[in-house]
Tab-separated table of C-alpha atoms in Angstrom:
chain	number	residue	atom	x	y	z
A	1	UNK	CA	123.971	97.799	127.526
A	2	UNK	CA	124.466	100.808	125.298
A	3	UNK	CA	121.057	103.098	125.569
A	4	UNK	CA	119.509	103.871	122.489
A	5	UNK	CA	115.957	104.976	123.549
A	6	UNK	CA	115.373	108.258	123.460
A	7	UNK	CA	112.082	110.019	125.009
A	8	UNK	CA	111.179	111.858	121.987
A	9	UNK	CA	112.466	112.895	118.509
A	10	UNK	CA	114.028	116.263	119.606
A	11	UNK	CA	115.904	114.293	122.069
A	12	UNK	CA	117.072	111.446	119.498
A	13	UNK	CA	118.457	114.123	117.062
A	14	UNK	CA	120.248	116.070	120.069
A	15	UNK	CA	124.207	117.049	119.199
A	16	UNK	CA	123.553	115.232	115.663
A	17	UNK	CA	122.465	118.775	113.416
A	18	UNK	CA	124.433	121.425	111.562
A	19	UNK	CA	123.329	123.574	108.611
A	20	UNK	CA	124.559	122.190	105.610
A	21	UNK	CA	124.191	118.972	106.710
A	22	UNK	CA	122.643	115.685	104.251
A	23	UNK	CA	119.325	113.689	105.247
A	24	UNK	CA	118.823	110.161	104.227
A	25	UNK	CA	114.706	109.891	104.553
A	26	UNK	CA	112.775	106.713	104.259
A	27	UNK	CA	109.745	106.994	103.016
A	28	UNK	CA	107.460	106.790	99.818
A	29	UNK	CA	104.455	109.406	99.120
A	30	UNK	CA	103.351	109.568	102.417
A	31	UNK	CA	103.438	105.932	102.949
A	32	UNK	CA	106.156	105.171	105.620
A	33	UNK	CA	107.626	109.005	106.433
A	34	UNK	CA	109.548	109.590	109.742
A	35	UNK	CA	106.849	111.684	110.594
A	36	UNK	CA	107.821	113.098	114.169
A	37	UNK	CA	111.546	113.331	113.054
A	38	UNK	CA	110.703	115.676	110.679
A	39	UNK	CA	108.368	117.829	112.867
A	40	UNK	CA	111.548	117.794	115.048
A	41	UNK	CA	113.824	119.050	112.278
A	42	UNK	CA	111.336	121.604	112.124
A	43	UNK	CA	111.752	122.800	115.155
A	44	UNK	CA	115.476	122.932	115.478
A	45	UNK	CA	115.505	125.070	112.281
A	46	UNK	CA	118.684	123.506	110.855
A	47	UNK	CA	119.003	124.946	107.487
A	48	UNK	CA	120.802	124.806	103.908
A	49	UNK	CA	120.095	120.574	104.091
A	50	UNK	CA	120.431	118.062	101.517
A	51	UNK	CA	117.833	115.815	101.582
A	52	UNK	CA	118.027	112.443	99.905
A	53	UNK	CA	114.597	111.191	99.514
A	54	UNK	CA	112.178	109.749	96.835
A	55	UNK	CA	109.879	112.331	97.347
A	56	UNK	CA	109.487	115.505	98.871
A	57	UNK	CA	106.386	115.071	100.544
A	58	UNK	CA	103.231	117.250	99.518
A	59	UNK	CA	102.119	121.029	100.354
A	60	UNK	CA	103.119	121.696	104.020
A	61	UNK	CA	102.669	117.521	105.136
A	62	UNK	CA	106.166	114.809	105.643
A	63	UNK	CA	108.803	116.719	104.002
A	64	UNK	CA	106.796	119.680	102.816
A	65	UNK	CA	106.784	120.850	106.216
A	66	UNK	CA	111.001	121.462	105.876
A	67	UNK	CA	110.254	123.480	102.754
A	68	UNK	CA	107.218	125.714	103.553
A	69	UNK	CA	110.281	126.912	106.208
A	70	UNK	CA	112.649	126.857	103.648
A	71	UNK	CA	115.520	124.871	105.622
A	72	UNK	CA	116.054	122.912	102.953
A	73	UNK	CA	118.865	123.425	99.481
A	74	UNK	CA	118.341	120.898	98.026
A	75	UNK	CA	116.776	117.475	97.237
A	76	UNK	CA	118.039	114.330	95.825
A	77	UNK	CA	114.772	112.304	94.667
A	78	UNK	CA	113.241	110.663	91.707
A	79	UNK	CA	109.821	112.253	91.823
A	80	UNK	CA	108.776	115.889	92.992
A	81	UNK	CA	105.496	115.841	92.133
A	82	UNK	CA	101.842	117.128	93.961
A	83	UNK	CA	103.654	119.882	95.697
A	84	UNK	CA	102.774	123.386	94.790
A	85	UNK	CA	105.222	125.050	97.287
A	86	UNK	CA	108.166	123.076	95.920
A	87	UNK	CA	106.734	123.762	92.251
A	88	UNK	CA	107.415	127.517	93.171
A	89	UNK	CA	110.617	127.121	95.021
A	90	UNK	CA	111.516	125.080	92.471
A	91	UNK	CA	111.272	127.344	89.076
A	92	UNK	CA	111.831	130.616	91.431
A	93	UNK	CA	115.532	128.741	91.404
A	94	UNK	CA	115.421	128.080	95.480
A	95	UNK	CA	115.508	124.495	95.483
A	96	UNK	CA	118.383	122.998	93.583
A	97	UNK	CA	117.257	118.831	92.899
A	98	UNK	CA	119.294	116.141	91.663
A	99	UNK	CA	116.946	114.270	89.610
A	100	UNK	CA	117.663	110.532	90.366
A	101	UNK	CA	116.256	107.557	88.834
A	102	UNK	CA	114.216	105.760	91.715
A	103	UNK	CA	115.818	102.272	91.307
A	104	UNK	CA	119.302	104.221	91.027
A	105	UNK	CA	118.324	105.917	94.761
A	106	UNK	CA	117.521	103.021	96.308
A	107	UNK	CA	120.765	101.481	94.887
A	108	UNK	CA	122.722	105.114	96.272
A	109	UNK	CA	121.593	104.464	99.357
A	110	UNK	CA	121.925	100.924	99.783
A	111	UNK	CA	125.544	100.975	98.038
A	112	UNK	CA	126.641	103.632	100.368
A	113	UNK	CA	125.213	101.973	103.478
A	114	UNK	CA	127.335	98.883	102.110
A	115	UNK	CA	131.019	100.440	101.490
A	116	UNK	CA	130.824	100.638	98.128
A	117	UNK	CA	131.426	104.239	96.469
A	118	UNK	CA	130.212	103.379	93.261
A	119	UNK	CA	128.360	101.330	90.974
A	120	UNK	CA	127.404	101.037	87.531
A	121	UNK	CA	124.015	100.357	85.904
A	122	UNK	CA	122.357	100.522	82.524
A	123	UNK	CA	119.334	102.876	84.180
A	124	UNK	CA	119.486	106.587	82.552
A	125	UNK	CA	122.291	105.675	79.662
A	126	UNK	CA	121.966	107.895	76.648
A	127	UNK	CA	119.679	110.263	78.776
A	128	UNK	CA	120.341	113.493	80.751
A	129	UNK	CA	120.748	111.433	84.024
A	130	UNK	CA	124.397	110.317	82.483
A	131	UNK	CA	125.841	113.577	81.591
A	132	UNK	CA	128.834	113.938	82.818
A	133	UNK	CA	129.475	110.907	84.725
A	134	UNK	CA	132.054	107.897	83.433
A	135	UNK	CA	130.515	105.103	81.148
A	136	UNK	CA	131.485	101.710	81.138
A	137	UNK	CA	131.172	99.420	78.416
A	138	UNK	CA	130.371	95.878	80.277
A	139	UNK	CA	129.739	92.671	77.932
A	140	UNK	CA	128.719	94.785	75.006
A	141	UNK	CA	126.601	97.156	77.428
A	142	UNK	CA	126.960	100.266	78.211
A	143	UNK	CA	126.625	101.351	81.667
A	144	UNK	CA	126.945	104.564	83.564
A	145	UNK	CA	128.797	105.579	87.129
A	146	UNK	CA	126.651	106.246	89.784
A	147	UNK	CA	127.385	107.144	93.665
A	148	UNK	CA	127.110	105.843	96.736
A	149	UNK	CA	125.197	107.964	98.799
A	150	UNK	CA	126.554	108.813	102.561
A	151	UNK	CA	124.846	111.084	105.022
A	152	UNK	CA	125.432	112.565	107.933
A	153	UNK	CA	121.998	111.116	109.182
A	154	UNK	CA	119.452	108.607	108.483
A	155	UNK	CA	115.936	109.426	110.025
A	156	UNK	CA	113.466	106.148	109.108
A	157	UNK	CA	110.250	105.044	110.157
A	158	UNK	CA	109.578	101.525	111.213
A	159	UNK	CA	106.569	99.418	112.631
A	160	UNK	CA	107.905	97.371	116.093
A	161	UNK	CA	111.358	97.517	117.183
A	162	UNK	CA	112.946	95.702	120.099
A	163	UNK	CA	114.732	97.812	122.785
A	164	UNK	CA	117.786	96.675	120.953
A	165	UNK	CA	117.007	98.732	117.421
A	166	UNK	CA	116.258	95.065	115.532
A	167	UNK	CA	113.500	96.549	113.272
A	168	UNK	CA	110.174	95.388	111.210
A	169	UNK	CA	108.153	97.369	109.134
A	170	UNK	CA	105.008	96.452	108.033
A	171	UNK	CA	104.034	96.065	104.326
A	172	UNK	CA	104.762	98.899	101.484
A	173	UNK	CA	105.753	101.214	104.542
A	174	UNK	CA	109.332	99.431	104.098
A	175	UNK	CA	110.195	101.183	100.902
A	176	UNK	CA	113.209	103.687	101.170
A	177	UNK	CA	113.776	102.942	104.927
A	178	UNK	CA	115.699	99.790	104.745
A	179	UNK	CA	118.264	101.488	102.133
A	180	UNK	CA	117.967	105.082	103.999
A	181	UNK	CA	118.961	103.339	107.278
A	182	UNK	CA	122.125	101.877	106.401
A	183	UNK	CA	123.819	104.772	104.639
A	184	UNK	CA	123.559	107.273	107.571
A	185	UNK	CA	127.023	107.561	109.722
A	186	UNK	CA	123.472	107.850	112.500
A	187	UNK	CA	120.245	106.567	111.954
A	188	UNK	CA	117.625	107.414	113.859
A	189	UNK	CA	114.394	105.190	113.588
A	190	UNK	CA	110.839	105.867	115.082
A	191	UNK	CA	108.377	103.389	115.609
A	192	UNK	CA	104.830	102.305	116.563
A	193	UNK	CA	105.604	100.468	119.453
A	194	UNK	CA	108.768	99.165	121.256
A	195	UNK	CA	108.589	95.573	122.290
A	196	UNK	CA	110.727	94.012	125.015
A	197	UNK	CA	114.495	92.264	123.624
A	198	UNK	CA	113.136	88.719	122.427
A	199	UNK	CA	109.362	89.486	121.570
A	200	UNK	CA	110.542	89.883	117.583
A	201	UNK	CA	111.411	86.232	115.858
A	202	UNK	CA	115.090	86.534	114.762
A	203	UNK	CA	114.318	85.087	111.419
A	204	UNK	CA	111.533	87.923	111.030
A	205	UNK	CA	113.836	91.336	111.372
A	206	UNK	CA	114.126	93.181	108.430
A	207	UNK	CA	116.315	95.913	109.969
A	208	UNK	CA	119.158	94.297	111.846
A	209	UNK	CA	119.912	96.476	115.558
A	210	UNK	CA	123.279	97.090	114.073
A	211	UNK	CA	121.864	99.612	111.747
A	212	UNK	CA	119.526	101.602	114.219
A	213	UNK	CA	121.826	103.633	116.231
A	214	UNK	CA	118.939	105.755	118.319
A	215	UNK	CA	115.044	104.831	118.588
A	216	UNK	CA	111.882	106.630	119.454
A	217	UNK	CA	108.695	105.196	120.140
A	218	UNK	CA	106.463	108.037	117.790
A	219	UNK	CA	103.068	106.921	118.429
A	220	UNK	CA	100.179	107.096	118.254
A	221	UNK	CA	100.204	107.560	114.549
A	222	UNK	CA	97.531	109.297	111.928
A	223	UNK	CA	99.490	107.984	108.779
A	224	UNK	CA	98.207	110.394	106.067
A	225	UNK	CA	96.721	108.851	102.710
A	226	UNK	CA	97.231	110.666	99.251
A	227	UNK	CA	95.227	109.038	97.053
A	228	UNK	CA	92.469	106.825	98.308
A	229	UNK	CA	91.200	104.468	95.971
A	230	UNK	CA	88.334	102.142	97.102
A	231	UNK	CA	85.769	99.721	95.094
A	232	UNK	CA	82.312	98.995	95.563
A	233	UNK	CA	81.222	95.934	97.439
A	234	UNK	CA	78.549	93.827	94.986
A	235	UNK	CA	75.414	93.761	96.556
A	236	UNK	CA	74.687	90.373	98.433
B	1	UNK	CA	87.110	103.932	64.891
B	2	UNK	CA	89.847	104.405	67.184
B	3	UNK	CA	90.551	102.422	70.173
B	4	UNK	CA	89.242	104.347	73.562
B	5	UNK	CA	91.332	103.990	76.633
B	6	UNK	CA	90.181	100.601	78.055
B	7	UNK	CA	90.441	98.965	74.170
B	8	UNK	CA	94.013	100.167	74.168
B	9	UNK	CA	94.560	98.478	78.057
B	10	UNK	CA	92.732	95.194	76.460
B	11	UNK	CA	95.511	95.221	73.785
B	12	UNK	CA	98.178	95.145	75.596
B	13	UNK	CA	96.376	93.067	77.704
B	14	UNK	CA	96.869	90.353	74.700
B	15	UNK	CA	100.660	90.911	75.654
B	16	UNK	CA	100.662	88.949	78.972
B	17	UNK	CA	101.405	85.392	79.389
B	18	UNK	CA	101.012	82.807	81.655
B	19	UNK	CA	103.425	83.195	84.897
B	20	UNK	CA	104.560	86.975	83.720
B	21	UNK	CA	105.468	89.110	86.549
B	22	UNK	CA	104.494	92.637	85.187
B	23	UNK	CA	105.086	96.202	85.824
B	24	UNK	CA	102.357	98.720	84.958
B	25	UNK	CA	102.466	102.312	84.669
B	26	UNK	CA	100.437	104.952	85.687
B	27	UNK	CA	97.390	106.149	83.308
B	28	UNK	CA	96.227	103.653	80.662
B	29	UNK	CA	98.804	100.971	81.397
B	30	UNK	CA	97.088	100.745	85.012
B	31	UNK	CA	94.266	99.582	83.360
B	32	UNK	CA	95.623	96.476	81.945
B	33	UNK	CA	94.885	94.646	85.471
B	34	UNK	CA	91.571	95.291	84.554
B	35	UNK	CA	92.102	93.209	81.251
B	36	UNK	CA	94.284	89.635	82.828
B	37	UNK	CA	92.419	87.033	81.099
B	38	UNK	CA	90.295	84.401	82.751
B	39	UNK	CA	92.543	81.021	84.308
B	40	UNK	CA	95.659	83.473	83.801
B	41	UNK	CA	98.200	83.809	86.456
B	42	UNK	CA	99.976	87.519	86.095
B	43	UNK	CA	101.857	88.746	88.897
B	44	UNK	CA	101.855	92.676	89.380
B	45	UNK	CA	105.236	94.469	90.721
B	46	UNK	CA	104.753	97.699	92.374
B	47	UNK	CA	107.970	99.821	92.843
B	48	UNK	CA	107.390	100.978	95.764
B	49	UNK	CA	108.090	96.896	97.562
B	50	UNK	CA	105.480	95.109	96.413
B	51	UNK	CA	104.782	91.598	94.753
B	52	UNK	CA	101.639	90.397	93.747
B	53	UNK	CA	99.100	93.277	93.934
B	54	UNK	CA	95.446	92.871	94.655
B	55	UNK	CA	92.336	95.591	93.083
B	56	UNK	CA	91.415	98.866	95.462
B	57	UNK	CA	90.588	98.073	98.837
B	58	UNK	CA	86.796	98.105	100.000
B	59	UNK	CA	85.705	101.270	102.084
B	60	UNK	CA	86.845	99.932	105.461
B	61	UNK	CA	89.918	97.762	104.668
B	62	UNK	CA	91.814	101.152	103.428
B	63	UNK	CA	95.077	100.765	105.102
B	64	UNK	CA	97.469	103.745	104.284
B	65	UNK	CA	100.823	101.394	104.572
B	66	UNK	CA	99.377	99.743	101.789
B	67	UNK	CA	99.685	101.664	98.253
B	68	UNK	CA	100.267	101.025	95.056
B	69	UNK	CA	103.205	103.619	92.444
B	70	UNK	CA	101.176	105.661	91.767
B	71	UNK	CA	99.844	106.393	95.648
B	72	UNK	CA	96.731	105.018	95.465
B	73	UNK	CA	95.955	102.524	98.277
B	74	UNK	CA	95.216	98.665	96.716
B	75	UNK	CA	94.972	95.602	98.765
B	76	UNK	CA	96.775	92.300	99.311
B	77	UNK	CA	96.638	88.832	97.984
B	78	UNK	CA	97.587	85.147	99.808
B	79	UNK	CA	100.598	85.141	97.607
B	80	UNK	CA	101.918	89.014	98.037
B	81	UNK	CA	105.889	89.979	99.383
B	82	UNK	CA	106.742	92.953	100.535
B	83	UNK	CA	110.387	94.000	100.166
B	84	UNK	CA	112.244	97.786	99.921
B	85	UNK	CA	112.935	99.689	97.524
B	86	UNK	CA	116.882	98.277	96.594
B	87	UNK	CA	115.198	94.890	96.743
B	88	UNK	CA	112.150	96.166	94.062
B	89	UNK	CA	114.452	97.964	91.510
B	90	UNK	CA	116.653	94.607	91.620
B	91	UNK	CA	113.340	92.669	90.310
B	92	UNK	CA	113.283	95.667	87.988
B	93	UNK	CA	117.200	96.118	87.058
B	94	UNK	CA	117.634	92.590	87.137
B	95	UNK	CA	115.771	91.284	84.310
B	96	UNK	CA	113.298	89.544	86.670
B	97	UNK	CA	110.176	91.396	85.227
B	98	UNK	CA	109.182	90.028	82.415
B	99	UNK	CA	106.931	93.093	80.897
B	100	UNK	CA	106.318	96.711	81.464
B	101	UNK	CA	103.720	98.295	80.214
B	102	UNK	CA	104.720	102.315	80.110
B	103	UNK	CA	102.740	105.726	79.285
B	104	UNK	CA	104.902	107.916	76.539
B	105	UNK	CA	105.067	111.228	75.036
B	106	UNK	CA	106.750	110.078	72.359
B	107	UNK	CA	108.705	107.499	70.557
B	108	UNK	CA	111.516	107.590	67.894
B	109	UNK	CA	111.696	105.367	65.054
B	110	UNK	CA	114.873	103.833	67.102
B	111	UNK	CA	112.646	102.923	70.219
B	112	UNK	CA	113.880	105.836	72.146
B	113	UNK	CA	111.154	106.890	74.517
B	114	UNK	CA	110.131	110.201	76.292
B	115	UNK	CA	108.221	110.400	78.880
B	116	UNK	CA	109.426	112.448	81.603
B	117	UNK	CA	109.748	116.015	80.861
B	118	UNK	CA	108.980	118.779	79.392
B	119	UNK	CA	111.495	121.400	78.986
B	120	UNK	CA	110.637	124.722	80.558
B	121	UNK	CA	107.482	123.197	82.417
B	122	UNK	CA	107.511	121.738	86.160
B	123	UNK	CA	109.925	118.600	86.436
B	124	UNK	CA	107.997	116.241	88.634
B	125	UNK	CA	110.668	113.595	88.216
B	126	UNK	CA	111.282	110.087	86.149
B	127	UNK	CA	110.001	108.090	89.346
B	128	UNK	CA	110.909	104.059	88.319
B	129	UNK	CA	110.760	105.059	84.394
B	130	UNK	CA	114.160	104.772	83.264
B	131	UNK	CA	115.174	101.924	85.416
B	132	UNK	CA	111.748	99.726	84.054
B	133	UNK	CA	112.924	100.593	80.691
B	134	UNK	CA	116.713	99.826	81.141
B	135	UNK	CA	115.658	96.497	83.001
B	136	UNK	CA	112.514	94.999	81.747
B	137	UNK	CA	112.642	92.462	79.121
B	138	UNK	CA	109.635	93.950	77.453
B	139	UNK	CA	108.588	97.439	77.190
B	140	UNK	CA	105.389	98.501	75.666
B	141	UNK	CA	103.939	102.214	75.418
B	142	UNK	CA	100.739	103.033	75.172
B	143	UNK	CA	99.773	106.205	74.387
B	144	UNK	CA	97.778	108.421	72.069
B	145	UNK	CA	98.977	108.526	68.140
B	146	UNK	CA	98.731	112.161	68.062
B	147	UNK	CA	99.568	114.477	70.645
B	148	UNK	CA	96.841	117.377	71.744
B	149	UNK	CA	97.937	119.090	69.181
B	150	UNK	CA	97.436	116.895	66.164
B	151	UNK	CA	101.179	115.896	66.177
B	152	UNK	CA	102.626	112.661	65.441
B	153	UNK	CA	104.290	111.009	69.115
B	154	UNK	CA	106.011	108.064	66.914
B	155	UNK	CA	108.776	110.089	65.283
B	156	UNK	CA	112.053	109.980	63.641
B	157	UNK	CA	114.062	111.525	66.877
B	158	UNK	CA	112.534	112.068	70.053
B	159	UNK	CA	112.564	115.764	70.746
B	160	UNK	CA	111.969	115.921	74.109
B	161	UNK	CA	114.268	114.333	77.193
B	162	UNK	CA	115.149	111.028	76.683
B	163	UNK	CA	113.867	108.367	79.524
B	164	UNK	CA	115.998	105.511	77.789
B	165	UNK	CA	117.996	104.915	74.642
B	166	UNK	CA	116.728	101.587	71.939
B	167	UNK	CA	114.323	100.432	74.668
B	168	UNK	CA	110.761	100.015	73.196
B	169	UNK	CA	109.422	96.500	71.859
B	170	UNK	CA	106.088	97.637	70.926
B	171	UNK	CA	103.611	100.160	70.814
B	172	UNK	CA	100.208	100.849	71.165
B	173	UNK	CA	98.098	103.951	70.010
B	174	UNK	CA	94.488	104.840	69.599
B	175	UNK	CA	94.766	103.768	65.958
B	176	UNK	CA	97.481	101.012	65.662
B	177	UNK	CA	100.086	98.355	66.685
B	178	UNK	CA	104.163	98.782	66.107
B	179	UNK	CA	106.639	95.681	66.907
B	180	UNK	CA	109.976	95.282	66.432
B	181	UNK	CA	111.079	91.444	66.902
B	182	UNK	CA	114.696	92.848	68.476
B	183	UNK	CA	116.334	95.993	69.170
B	184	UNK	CA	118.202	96.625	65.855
B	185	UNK	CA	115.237	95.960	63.724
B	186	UNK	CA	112.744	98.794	62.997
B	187	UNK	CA	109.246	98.986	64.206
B	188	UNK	CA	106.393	97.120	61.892
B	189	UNK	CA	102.700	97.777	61.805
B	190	UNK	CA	100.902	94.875	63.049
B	191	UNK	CA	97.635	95.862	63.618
B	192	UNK	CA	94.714	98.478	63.089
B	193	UNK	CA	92.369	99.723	64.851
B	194	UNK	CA	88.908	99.082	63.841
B	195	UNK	CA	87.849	101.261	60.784
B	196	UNK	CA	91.761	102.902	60.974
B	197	UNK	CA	93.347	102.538	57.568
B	198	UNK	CA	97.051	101.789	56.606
B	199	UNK	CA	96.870	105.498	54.756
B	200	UNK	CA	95.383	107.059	57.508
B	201	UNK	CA	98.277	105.824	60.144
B	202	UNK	CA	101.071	106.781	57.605
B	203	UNK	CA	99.587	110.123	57.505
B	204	UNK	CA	99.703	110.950	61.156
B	205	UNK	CA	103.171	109.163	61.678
B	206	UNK	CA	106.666	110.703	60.730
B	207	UNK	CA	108.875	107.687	61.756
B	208	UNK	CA	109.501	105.038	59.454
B	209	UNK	CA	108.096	101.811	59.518
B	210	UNK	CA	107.271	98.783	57.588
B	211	UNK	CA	103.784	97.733	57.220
């Protein structure tokens, strides 16, 4: 059987990286982030990358990290906020971003993962999002053309997969990574914790093997909060 | 007097029905959980892959995989899903979600609605915004009649970026209710705020209406 275990993250993204290069990232907030693939990207200072993502992490944490080190050109996401660094790159003119609609990035991702090139939907008609791209009058509608997105890599984060690549994640940690893993031409997943081929119920995989092409096991984990939010107990 | 923040919430609060699967924003529209009448069941979409959210977690069931739009970590209920983020902006695209309730800038006449940028300040991004208002059956903003600067927000054009074209159903300020019954029909005053006269909204107002 085909290996896809690798040791660590380094090793999982090994003959995969050139400058220029675009990211699919899973991920939302902080919630979900392929943490130790992005320390790894780090690392290997691959530069001038295209990073498809909803967010961009925050000051120097998840994705942050890529731009305090300035490897990265640009960003396609729907939300950019609570980051001072890329605030800075951004109006110095350093960080080009293709402002997306959120629904319409999930849908880029998950069309491109699925063969289809385009798409059309009513999100962002009569706004700047549709400038420039083909409308499409559909039942009396109007709707606009949007893109599949492919990249040259996926990196995800999952909760338990088998040695196999069939994948879980556990509860709004799913997000972006389901979409972001199918439209990679690789995708590279880390996880909490590997479980032997058979441990996972079949009917219970929300990531199918045949979309995980190489697999790290990146714990332990700290899993970053940004805003914690907590009530009171009453008083017994 | 003017409505404060949580009157405005309890307003649109008077919006949900029984069996609505709702959408709320960030700001005073997250406050409208706080507002679900008694014996009602309202089921609360997150964006990020979440169905049926519960309030803020206590101190020591915080779980960071678990967060709400806006960040902020909430907690489960018996009946909750959990799905990504293609599956949530289906729901959202789709027609599934019944309302939205939506922070604004400002408002045209038209129901155009602003609300996610300011040229020649920091872009933070439209998020779910112009997919909720493309997809939701109902959109309502809430937001403040006046901006900080004593300006009317319901106008005849929108002046800043759009965030979607003829999409708003009603809106709620500090000092009044607009409704339109369907998208080619202009916005009517419904409602007052306590104390808040007819004149008073006219005067602070540049879009037509009927009241």
């Amino acid at each position: 059987m085909a290996q896809k275990i690798y040791p660590d993250a380094k090793a999982a993204l090994d003959g995969l990286l050139f400058d220029g290069m675009t990211i699919a990232a899973g991920g939302f907030g902080l919630c979900g982030i392929p943490e130790r693939l992005i320390d790894a990207l780090v690392e290997s200072r691959v530069k001038d990358l295209t990073v498809a993502s909803n967010n961009c992490g925050i000051d120097n944490v998840a994705l942050g990290k890529l731009l305090r080190t300035r490897q990265i050109k640009k960003m396609i996401s729907s939300y950019v906020g609570e980051n001072k660094e890329f605030e800075r790159q951004f109006l110095a003119g350093e960080v080009e971003v293709e402002f997306t609609p959120q629904g319409t990035l999930a849908e880029r991702m998950r069309a491109g993962g699925a063969g289809i090139p385009g798409f059309y939907t009513r999100t962002g008609v009569g706004t700047q999002v549709a400038e420039g791209k083909e409308l499409k009058e559909f039942d009396g509608e109007m709707y606009v053309l949007e893109r599949g997105i492919r990249a040259d890599i996926s990196i995800i984060k999952g909760w338990k997969a088998d040695e196999t690549g069939n994948l879980m994640f556990r509860k709004t940690a799913r997000n972006f990574n389901q979409p972001a893993a199918t439209c990679g031409k690789v995708c590279i997943a880390e996880v909490e914790e590997i479980v032997p081929v058979g441990s996972l119920d079949p009917d219970c995989i929300h990531l199918p093997s045949i979309f995980v092409n190489r697999l790290i096991d990146g714990s332990p984990y700290e899993k970053q909060i940004e805003f914690r939010t907590v009530r009171e107990r009453e008083a017994a | 007097m003017a409505w404060d923040r949580n009157q405005m919430a309890a307003r649109a609060a008077k919006e949900l029905r029984d069996g609505y699967y709702v959408n709320l924003g960030i700001g005073i529209p997250t406050l409208v959980a706080n507002c679900v009448p008694p014996g009602m069941t309202v089921t609360l979409q997150s964006e990020n892959g979440m169905l049926g959210i519960g309030p803020f977690p206590y101190d020591d069931e915080v779980d960071p995989d678990l967060i709400n739009a806006g960040k902020q970590t909430v907690s489960q209920l018996p009946q909750t899903s959990f799905f990504d983020s293609a599956t949530s902006f289906a729901m959202i695209r789709g027609g599934h979600i019944d309302l939205a309730v939506l922070g604004g800038m400002e408002v045209s006449e038209k129901g155009d609605l602003a609300n996610w940028m300011v040229p020649g300040k920091m872009i933070k991004g439209m998020g779910g915004a112009m997919d909720l208002v493309a997809g939701v059956k109902k959109i309502i903003v809430v937001m403040e009649h006046v901006s900080k600067g004593g300006g009317p927000k319901f106008i005849p054009e929108c002046t800043l970026p759009l965030t979607g074209k003829n999409v708003v159903d009603m809106i709620i300020t500090d000092l009044a209710v607009f409704q339109r019954p369907d998208h080619d029909s202009p916005f009517r005053l419904i409602e007052l705020a306590p104390g808040v006269t007819k004149e008073e909204v006219r005067e602070k107002t540049s879009a037509n209406y009927v009241d």
